Coordinates of C-alpha atoms and ligand atoms in Angstrom, one line a residue:
X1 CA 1.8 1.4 -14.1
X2 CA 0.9 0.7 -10.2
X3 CA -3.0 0.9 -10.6
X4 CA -5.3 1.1 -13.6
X5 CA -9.0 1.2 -12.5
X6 CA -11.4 0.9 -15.5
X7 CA -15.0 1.7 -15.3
X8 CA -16.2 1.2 -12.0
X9 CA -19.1 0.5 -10.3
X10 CA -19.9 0.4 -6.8
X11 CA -23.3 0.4 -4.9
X12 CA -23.7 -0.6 -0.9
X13 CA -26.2 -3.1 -0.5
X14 CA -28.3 -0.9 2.0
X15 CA -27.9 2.0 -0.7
X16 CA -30.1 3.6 -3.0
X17 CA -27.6 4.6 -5.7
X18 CA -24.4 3.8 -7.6
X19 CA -21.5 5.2 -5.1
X20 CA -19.3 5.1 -7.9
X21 CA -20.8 4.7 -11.9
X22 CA -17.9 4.7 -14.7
X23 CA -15.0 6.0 -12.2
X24 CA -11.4 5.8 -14.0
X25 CA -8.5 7.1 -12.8
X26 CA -4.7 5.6 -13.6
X27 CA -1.1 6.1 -11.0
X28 CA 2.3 5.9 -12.3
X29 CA 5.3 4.7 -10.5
X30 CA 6.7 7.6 -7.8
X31 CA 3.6 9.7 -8.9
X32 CA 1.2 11.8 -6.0
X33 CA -2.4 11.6 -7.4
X34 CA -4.4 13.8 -4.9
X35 CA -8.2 13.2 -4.6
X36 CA -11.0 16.1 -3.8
X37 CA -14.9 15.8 -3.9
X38 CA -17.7 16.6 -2.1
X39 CA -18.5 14.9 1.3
X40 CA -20.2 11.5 0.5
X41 CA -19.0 11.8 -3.0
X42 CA -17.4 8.3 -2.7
X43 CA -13.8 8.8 -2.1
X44 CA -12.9 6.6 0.8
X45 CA -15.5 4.1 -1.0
X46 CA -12.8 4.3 -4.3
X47 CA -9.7 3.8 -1.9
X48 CA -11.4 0.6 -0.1
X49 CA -12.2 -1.0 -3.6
X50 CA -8.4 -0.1 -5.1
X51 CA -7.5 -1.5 -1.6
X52 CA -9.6 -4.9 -1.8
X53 CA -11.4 -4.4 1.2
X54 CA -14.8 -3.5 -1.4
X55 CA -15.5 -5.5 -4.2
X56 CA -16.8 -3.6 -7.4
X57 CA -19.8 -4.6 -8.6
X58 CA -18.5 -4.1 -12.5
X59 CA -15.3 -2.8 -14.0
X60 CA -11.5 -3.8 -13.3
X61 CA -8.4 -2.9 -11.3
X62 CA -5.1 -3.5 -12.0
X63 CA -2.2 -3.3 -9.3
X64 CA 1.3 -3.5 -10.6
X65 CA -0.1 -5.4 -13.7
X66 CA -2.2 -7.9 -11.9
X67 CA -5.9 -8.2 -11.7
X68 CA -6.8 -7.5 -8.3
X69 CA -9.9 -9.5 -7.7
X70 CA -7.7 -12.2 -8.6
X71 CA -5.2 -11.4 -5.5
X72 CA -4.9 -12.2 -2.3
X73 CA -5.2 -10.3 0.8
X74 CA -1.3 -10.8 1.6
X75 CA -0.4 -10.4 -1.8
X76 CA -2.5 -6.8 -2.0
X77 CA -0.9 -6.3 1.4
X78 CA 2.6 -6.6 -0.2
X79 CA 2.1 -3.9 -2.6
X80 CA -0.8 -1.4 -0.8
X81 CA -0.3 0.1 2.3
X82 CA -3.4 1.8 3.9
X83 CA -3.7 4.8 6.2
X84 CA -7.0 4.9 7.2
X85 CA -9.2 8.1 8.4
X86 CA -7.8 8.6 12.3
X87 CA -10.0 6.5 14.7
X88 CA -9.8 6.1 18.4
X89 CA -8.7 2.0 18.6
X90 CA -10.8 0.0 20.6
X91 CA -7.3 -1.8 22.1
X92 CA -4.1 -0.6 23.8
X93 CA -0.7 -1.1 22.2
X94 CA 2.3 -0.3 22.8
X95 CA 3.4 2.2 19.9
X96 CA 6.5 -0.4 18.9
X97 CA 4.1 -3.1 18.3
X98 CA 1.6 -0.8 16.7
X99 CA 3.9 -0.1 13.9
X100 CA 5.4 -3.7 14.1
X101 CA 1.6 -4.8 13.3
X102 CA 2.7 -3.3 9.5
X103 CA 5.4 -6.1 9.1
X104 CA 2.2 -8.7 9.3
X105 CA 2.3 -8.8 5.2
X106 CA 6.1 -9.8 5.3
X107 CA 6.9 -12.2 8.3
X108 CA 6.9 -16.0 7.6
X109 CA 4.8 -18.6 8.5
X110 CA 4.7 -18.5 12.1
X111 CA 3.6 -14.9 11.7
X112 CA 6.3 -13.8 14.7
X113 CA 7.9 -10.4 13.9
X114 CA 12.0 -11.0 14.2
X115 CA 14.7 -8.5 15.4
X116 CA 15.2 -7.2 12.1
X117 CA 11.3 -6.3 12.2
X118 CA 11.6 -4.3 14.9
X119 CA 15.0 -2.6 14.2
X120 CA 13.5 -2.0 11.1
X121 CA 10.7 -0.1 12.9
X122 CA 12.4 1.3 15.2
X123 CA 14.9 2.7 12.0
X124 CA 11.6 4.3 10.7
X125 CA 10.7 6.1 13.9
X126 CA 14.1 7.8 14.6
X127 CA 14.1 9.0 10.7
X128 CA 10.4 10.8 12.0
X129 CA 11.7 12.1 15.1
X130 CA 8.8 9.6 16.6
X131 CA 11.4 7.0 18.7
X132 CA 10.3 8.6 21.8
X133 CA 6.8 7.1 21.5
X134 CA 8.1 3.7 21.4
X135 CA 6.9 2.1 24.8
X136 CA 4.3 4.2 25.0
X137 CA 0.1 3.6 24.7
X138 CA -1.0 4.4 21.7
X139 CA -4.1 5.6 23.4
X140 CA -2.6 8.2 25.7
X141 CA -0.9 10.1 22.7
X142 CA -2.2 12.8 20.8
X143 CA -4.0 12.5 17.6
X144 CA -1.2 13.9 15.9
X145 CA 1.5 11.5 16.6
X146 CA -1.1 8.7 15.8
X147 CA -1.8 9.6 12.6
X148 CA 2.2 10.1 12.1
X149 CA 2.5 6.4 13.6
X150 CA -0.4 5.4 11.0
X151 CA 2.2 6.2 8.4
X152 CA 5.2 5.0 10.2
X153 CA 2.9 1.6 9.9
X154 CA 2.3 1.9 6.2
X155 CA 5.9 2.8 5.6
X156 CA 7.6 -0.7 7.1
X157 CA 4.8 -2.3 5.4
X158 CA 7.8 -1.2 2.6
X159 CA 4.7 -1.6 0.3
X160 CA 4.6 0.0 -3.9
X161 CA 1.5 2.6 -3.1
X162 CA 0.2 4.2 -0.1
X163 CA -3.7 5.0 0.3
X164 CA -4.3 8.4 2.7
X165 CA -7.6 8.6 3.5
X166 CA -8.2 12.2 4.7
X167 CA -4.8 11.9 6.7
X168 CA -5.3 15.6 7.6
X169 CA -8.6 15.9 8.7
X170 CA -8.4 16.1 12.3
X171 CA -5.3 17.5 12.8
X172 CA -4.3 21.2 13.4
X173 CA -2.6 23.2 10.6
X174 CA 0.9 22.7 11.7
X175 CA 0.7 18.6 11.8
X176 CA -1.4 18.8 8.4
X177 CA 1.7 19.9 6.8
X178 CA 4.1 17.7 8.5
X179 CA 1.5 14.9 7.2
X180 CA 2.0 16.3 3.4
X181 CA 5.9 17.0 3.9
X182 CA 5.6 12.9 4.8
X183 CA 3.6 12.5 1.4
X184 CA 6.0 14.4 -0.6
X185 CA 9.1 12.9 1.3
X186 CA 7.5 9.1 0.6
X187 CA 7.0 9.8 -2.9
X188 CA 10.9 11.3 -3.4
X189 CA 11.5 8.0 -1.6
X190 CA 9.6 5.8 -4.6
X191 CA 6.6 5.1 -3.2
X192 CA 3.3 6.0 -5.2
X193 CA 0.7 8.0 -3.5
X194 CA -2.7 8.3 -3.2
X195 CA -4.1 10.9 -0.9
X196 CA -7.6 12.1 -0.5
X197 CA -8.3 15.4 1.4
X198 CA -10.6 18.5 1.7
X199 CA -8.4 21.3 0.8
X200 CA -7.3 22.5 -2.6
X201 CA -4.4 23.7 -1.6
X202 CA -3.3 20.0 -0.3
X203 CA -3.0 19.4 -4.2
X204 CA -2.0 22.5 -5.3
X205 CA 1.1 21.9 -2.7
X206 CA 1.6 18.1 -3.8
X207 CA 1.1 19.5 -7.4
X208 CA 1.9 16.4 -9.5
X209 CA -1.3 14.6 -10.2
X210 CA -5.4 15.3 -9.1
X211 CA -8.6 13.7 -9.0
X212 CA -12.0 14.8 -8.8
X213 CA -14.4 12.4 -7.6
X214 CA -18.0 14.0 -8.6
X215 CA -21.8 13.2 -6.8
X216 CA -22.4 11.2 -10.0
X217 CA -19.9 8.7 -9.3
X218 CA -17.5 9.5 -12.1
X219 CA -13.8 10.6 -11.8
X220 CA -12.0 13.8 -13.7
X221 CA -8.1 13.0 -13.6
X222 CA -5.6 15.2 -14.9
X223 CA -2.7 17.5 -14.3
X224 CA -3.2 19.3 -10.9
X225 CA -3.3 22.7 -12.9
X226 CA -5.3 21.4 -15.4
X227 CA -8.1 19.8 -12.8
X228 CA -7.7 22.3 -9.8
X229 CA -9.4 25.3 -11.2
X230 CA -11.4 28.0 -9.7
X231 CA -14.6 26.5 -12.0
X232 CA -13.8 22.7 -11.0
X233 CA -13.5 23.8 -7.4
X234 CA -16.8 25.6 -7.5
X235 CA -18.2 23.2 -8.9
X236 CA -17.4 20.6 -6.2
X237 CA -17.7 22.6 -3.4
X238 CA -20.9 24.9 -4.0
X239 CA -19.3 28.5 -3.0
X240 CA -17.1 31.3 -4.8
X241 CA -13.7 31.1 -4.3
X242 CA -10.4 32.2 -6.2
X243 CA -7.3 31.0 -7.0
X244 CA -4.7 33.2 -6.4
X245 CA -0.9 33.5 -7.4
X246 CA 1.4 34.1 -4.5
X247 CA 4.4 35.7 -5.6
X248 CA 6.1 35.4 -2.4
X249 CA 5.3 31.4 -2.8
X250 CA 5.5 31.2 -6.3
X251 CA 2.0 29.2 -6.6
X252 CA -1.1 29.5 -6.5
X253 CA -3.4 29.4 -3.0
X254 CA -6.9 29.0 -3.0
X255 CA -9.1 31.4 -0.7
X256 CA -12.7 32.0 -0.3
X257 CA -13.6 36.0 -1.0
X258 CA -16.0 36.2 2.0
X259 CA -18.4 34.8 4.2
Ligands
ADP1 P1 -16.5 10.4 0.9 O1 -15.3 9.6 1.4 O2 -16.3 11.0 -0.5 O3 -17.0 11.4 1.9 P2 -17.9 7.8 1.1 O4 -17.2 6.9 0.2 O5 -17.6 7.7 2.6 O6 -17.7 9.3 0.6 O7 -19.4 7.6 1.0 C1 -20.1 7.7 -0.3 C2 -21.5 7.4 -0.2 O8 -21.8 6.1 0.2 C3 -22.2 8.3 0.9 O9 -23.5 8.6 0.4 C4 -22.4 7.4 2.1 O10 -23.4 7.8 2.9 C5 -22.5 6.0 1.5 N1 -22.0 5.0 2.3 C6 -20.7 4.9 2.8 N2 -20.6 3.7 3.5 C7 -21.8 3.1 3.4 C8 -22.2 1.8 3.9 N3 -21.5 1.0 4.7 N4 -23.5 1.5 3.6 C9 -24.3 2.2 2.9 N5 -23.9 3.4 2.4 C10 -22.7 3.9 2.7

């Protein structure tokens, strides 16, 4: 089992309620659990607790068998890679040493990334078609090829589990896809997955495992045919929509009626 999160709790201290109250959710080895909810449900406040970088105010989480409020930071860093919501960086790198900043977990003492480091990173770019970015700024690229670079990051992190948070959301329907081909590709590889996203059909693409994270602050996990319904969906997102089979795509889409 990579994570087992049991019962938990989390409140912000300028908050007036319980962010998350009794949320459970569990993520086997080479599994993609994909999370939906409402905006301000608490999902990105669920992937910075299973991350570390929130502490729980009651319940557990286990990583790879090991308490993680008894880890630390390098050892979570070891096993969880992060790609966080796309952001404009307050510095200029160059993309190599963007990327390279992903080795942090893994170099020795001295902290100095070696040759190997950045053949390693520069193995990972060239197997994303991304090599050409190399020397450039990652400020004067598109938001595209930075979120792909935010995963080229978490990938020679060579961590267990990956954390998306909303990888797709600012990107235009042809890079969201590349993004989930990634997902899908990552998780053929061995890595676990967690994604969160805004669009059904995200899971009903990834299709292995789903998570709905609810205003209450409690989680339904399942199947994704089991927890991806028309009612669940309507449910979470306040409007009437329908599942539909494709034929052509031999699955199911999810569309809204009408306006
Ligand atoms: P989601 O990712 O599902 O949109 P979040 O986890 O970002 O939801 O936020 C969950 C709730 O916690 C929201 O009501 C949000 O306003 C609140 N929240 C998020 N960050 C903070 C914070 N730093 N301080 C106080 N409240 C916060």
């Amino acid at each position: 089992m990579i994570y087992e999160v049991k019962d938990l709790t989390f409140s912000y201290p300028a908050g007036d309620r319980k962010v998350l109250d009794g949320a459970s959710l569990s993520l086997d080895r080479g599994e993609v659990l994909c999370i939906l909810g409402p905006n301000g449900a608490g999902k990105t406040t669920l992937l910075n607790c299973m991350a570390g970088l929130l502490k729980p105010d009651s319940g557990s989480i286990s990583l790879c068998g090991q308490p993680l409020a008894e880890m630390k930071e390098k050892e979570i860093a070891k096993l969880v890679g992060y790609v966080p919501q796309l952001h404009t960086p307050s510095f200029d790198y160059r993309v190599i040493d963007f990327v390279l900043m992903g080795r942090a977990p893994r170099t020795g003492t001295f902290g100095r990334p070696t040759a190997e480091d950045e053949e390693l990173c520069m193995s990972v770019l060239e197997s994303m078609g991304l090599e050409h970015l190399a020397e450039k700024s990652y400020l004067n690229i598109s938001g595209g090829e930075r979120q792909q670079l935010l995963i080229a990051r978490a990938i020679v992190q060579e961590p267990e589990v990956v954390l998306f948070d909303e990888p797709t959301a600012h990107l235009d329907f042809g890079n969201q896809h590349r993004v989930l081909k990634r997902v899908r590709k990552m998780a053929e590889d061995g890595f676990s997955v967690i994604i969160t996203t805004h669009n059904p059909d995200h899971a009903l693409l990834l299709g292995d495992k789903a998570a709905i994270v609810s205003r209450d602050g409690s989680i339904t996990q399942g199947r994704c045919e089991e927890i991806v319904t028309e009612e669940n969906l309507e449910k979470v997102y306040g409007i009437d929509l329908k599942l539909m089979y494709v034929e052509e795509l031999g699955r199911k889409a999810c569309l809204v009626p009408e306006l």
